[in-house]
Coordinates of C-alpha atoms and ligand atoms in Angstrom, one line a residue:
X120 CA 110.6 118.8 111.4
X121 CA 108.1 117.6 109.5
X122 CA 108.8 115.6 106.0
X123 CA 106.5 115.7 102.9
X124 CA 105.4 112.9 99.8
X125 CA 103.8 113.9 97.3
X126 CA 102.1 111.2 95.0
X127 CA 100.3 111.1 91.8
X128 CA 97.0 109.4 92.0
X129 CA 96.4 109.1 88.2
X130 CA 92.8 108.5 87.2
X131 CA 91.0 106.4 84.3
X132 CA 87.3 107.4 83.8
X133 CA 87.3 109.4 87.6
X134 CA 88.3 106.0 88.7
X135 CA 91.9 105.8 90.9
X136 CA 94.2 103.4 89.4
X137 CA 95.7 101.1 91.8
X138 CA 99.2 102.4 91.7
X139 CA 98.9 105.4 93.9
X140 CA 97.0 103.6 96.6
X141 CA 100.2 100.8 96.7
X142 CA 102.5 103.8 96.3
X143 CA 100.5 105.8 99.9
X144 CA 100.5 102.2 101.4
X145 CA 104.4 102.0 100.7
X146 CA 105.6 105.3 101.7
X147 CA 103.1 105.1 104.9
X148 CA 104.6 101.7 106.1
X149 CA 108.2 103.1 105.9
X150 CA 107.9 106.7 107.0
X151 CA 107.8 108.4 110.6
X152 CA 104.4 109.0 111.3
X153 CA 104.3 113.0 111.5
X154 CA 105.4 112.5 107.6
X155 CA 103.1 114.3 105.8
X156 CA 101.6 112.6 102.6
X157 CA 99.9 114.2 99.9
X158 CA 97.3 112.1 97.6
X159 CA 97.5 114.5 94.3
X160 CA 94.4 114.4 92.3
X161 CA 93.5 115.7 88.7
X162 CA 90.2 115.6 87.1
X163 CA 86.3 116.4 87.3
X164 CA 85.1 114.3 89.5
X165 CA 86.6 112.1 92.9
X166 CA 84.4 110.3 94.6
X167 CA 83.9 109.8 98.4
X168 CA 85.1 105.9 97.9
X169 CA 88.5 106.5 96.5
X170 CA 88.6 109.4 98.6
X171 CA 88.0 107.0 101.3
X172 CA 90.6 104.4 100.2
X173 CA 93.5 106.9 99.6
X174 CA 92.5 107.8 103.4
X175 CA 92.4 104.6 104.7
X176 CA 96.2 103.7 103.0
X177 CA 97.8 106.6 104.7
X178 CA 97.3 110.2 103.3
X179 CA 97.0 112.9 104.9
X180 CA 95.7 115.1 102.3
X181 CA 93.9 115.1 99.4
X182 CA 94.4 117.8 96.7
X183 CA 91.9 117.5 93.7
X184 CA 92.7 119.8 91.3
X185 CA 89.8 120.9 89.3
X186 CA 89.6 121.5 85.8
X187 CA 87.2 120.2 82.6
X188 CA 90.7 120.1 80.6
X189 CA 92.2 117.6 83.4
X190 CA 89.7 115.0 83.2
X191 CA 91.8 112.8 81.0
X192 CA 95.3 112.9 80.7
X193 CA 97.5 115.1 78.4
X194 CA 101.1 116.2 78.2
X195 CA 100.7 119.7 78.9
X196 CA 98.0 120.7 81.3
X197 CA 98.7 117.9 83.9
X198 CA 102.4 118.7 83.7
X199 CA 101.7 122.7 84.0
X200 CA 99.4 122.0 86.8
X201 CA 101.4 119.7 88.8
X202 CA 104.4 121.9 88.4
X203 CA 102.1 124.7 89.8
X204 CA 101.8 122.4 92.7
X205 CA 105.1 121.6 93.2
X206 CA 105.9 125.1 94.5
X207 CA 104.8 123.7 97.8
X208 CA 107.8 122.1 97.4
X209 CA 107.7 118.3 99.0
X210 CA 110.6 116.9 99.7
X211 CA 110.0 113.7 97.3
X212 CA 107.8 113.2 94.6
X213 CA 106.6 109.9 93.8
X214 CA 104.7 108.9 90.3
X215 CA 103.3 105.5 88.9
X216 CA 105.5 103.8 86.1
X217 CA 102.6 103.8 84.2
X218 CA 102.5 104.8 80.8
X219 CA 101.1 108.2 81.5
X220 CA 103.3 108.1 84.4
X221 CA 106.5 107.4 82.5
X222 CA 105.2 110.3 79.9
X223 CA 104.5 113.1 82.8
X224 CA 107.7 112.3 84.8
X225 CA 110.5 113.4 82.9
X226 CA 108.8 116.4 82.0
X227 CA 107.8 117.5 85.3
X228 CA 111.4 116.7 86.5
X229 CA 112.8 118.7 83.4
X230 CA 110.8 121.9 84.0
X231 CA 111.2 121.7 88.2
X232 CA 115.3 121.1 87.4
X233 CA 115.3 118.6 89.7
X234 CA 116.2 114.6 89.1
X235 CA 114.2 111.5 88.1
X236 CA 114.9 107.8 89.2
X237 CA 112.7 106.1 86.3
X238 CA 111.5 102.7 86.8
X239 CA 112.1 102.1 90.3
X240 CA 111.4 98.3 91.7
X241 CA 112.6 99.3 95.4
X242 CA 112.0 102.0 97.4
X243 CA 113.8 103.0 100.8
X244 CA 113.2 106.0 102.7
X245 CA 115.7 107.6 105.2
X246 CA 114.7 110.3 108.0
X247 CA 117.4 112.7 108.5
X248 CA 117.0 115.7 110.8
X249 CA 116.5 118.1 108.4
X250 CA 115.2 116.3 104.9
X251 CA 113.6 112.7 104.3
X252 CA 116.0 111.2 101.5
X253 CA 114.7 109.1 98.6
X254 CA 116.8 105.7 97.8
X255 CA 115.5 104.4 94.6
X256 CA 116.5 101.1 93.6
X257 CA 115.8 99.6 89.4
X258 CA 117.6 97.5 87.3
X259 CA 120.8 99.0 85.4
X260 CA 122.8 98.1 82.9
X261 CA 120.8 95.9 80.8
X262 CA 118.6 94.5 83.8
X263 CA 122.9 93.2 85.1
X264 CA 122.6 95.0 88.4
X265 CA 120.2 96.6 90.5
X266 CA 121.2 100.4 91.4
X267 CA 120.3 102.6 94.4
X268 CA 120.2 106.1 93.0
X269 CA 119.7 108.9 95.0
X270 CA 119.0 112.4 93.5
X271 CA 120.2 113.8 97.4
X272 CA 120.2 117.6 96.6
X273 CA 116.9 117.8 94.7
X274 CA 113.6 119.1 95.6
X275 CA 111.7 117.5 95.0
X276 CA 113.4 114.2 95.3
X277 CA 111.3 112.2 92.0
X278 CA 111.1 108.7 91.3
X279 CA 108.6 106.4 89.0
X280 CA 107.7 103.3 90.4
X281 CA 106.5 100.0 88.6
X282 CA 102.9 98.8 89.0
X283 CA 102.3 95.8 91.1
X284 CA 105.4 95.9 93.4
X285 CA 103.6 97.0 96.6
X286 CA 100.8 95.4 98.5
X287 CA 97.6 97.8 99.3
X288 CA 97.6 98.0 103.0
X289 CA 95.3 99.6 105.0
X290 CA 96.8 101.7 108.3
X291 CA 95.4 103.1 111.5
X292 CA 92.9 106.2 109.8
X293 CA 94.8 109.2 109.7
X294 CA 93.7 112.8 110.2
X295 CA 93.1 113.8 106.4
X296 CA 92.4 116.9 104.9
X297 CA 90.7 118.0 101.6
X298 CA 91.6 120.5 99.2
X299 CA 90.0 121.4 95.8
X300 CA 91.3 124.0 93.5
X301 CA 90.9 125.2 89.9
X302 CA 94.4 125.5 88.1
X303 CA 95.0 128.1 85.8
X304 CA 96.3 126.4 82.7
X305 CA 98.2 127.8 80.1
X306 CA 95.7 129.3 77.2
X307 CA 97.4 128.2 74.2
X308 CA 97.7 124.4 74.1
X309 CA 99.7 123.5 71.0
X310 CA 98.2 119.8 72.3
X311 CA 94.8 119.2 71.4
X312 CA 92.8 116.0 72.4
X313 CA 90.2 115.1 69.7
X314 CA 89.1 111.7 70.1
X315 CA 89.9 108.7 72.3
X316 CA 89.4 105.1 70.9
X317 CA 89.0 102.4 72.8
X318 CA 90.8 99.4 70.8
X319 CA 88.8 95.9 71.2
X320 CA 91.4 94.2 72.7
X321 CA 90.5 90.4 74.9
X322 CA 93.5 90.5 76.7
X323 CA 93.9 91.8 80.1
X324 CA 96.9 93.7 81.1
X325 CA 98.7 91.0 82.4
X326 CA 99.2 92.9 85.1
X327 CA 96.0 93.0 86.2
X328 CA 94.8 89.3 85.7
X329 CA 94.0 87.1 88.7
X330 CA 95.3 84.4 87.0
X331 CA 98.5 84.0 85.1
X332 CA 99.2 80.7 82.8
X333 CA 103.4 81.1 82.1
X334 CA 104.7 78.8 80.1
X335 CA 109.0 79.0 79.5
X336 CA 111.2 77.0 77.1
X337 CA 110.6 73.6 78.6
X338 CA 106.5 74.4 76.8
X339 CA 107.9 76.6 73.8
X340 CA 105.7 73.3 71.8
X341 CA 102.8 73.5 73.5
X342 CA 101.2 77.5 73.5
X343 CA 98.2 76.7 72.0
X344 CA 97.6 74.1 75.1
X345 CA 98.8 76.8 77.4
X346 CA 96.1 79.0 75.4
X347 CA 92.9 76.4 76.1
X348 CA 94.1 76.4 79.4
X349 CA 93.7 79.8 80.3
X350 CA 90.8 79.9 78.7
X351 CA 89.2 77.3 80.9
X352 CA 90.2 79.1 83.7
X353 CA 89.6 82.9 82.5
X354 CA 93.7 83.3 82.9
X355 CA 95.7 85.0 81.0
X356 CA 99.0 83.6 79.3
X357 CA 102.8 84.8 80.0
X358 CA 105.5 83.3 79.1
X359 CA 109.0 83.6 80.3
X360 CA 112.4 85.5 78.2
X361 CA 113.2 82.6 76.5
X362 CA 110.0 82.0 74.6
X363 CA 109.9 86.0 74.2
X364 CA 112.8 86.0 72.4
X365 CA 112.1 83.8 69.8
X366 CA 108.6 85.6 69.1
X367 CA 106.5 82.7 70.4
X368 CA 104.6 85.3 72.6
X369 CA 105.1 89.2 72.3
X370 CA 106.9 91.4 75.1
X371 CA 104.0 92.2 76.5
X372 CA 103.2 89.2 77.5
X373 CA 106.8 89.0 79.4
X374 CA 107.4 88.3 83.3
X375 CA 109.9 89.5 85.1
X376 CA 112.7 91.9 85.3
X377 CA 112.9 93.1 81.7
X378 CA 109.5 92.5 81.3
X379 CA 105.3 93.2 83.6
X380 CA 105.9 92.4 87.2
X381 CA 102.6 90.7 88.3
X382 CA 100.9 90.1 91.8
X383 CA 98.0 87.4 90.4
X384 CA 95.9 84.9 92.9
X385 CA 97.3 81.9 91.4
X386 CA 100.3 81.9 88.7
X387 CA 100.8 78.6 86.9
X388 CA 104.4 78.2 85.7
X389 CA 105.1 75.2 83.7
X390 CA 108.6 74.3 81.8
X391 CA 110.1 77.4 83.9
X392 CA 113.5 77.0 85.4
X393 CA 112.9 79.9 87.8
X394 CA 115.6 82.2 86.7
X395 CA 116.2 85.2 89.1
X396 CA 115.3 87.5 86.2
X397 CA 112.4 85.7 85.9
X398 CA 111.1 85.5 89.7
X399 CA 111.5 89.0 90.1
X400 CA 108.3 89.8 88.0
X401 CA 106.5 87.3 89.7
X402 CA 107.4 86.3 93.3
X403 CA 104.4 88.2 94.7
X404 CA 102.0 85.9 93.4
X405 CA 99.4 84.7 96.3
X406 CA 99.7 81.3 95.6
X407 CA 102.8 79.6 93.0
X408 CA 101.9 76.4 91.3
X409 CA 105.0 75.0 89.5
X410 CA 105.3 71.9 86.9
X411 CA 108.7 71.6 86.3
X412 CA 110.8 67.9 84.5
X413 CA 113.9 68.6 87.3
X414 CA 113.3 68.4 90.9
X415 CA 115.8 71.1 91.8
X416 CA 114.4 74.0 89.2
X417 CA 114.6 76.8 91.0
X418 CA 111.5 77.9 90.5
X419 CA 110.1 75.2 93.1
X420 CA 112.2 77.3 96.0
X421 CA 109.1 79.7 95.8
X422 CA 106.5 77.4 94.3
X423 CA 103.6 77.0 97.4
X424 CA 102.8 73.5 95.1
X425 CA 105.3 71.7 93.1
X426 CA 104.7 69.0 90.6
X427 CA 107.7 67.1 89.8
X428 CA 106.7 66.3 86.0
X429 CA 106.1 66.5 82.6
X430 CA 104.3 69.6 81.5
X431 CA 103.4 67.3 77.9
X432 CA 101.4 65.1 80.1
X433 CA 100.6 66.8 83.2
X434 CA 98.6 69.9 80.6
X435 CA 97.0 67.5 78.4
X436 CA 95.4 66.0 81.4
X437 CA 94.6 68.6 82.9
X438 CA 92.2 70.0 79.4
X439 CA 90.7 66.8 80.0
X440 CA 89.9 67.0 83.1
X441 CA 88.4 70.7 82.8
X442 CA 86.7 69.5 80.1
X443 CA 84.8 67.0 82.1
X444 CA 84.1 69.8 84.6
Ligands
LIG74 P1 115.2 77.6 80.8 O1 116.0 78.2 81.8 O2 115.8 76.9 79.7 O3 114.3 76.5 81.6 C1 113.4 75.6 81.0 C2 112.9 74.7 82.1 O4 111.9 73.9 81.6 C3 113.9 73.9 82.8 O5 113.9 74.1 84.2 C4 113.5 72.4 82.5 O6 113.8 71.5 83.5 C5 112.1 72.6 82.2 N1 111.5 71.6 81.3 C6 112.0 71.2 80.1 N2 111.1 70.3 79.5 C7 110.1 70.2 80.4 C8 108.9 69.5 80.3 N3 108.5 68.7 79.3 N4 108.0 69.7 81.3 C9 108.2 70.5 82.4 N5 109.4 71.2 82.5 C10 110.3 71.1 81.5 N6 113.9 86.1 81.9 C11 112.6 86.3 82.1 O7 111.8 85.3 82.1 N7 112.1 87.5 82.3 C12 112.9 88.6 82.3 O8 112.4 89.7 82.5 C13 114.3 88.4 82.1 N8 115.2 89.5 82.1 C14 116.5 89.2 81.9 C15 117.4 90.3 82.0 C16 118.8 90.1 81.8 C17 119.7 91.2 81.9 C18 119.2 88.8 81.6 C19 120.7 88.5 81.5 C20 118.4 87.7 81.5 C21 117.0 87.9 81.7 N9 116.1 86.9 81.6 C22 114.7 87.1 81.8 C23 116.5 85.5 81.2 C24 116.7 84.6 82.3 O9 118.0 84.7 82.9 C25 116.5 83.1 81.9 O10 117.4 82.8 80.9 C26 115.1 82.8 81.4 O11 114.1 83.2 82.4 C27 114.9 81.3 81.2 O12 113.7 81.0 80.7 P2 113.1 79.6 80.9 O13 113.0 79.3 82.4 O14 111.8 79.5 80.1 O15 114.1 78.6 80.2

């Protein structure tokens, strides 16, 4: 019998977001290969290049649905016409923890009866003969415990998933069909979209930076240094709970559990023990570069470079040094 997955490829300008490519890669790399997956679409437009990457990651079917109302997101119509969808009745359901994602979730979940893991930071699939079940792993309790939750009587079988967890991976091309349809949307829309602003705002998500400066409670002095750094080097600048807490940086610019789990080319961690909480939003960094005053911080068991030192010289030096450059 063949097994379906559903996933929401949300959109921003007709442009795919990352999330549902890493979500396809995922569920490709750990399903049986006559598992059918569906790349779900809304908007006005899809172009033939991220049509072309959600093939390449592992779909086997596209379905745009087609609507002028769809081509940003709202409440309403995206839930109505994914719920419309839904009566083809996949056995799991997989949506972006984005924050559109974590808005149309819970209300697609509510209206199909069926339940949500929110916020999931694992995922496990299981073939059984006659369904394909869903083990969602997130943090519970406070972030205290990591839970497997499985919703095992559900159709579909619904989970969010953070941004950034999975790699993109391309697979063997598989046979992948197209289907475009207009949705009939409910006529009265007690939702109305009048304007989107675009707020002028420097800062990349931090999620999406190439380069992450962290600084933790061993810097809690030195930000602004942290802040010329990251300027020099077009990074931007995280910090870890500890300097969170005390307002030195906002949440936003947390790492880890409780915080933005990142995936940057090079993250720069100085004065940072290397807490588990911590590592957890950061351990898929490409390449780890650690400054640390104690030799056994464990944030030098995943650091690819560790510099046994002090962060009050070692960053100083390095602004010079830039500088110079
Ligand atoms: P510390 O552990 O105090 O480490 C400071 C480090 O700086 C030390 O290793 C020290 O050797 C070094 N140092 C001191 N002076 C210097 C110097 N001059 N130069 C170089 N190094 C120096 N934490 C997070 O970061 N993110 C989370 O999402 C998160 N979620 C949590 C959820 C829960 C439920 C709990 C219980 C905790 C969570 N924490 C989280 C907190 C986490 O457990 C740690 O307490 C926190 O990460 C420690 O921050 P730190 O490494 O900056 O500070």
């Amino acid at each position: 019998m063949s097994h379906k997955v559903a996933i929401w490829i949300e959109q921003e300008n007709n442009d795919i977001l990352p999330i549902g490519l890493e979500l396809i890669s995922e569920t490709r790399a750990q399903v049986q290969d006559s598992t059918h997956i569906t790349a779900i679409y809304l908007g006005t437009e899809l172009n033939i290049e991220d049509k072309n990457k959600l093939r390449k990651c592992g779909a086997n079917e596209i379905v745009f649905i087609k609507h002028e109302r769809l081509s940003k997101y709202n409440t309403q119509d995206y839930t109505k016409a994914i719920c419309d969808y839904m009566q083809t009745r996949p056995d799991v359901f997989l949506i972006g923890s984005t924050l559109n994602g974590r808005d149309l979730a819970p209300r697609i979940s509510a209206r199909l009866k069926t339940g949500l893991t929110a916020d999931a930071t694992m995922l496990e699939f299981e073939n059984q003969i006659d369904k394909l079940l869903l083990l969602a792993t997130r943090p519970a309790l406070g972030g205290n415990l990591f839970a497997t939750i499985i919703c095992q009587n559900h159709v579909p079988q619904m989970a969010t998933i953070r941004p950034n967890i999975f790699a993109i991976r391309e697979t063997e091309v598989q046979v992948c069909n197209n289907h475009e349809y207009v949705p009939m949307l409910e006529v009265s829309n007690d939702v109305e979209l009048l304007e989107t602003e675009i707020l002028e705002d420097k800062h990349v998500d931090l999620n999406k930076a190439n380069v992450v400066v962290a600084g933790g409670r061993g810097v809690s002095t030195m930000f602004s240094e942290l802040k010329r750094l990251s300027n020099q080097i077009g990074a931007e600048v995280a910090a870890s709970r500890a300097v969170v807490d005390v307002n030195i940086l906002p949440k936003d610019r947390l790492v880890g559990q409780t915080g933005t789990t990142v995936r940057p080319k090079v993250y720069l961690a100085f004065g940072i023990s290397g807490a588990i909480q911590h590592i957890a939003g950061m351990d898929k960094s490409e390449l780890v570069i650690a400054v640390n005053t104690d030799p056994k911080a464990l944030i030098f068991d995943i650091a690819d470079i560790s510099i046994v030192a002090d962060a009050k010289i070692v960053l100083p030096l390095l602004i010079k040094e830039l500088e110079i450059l």
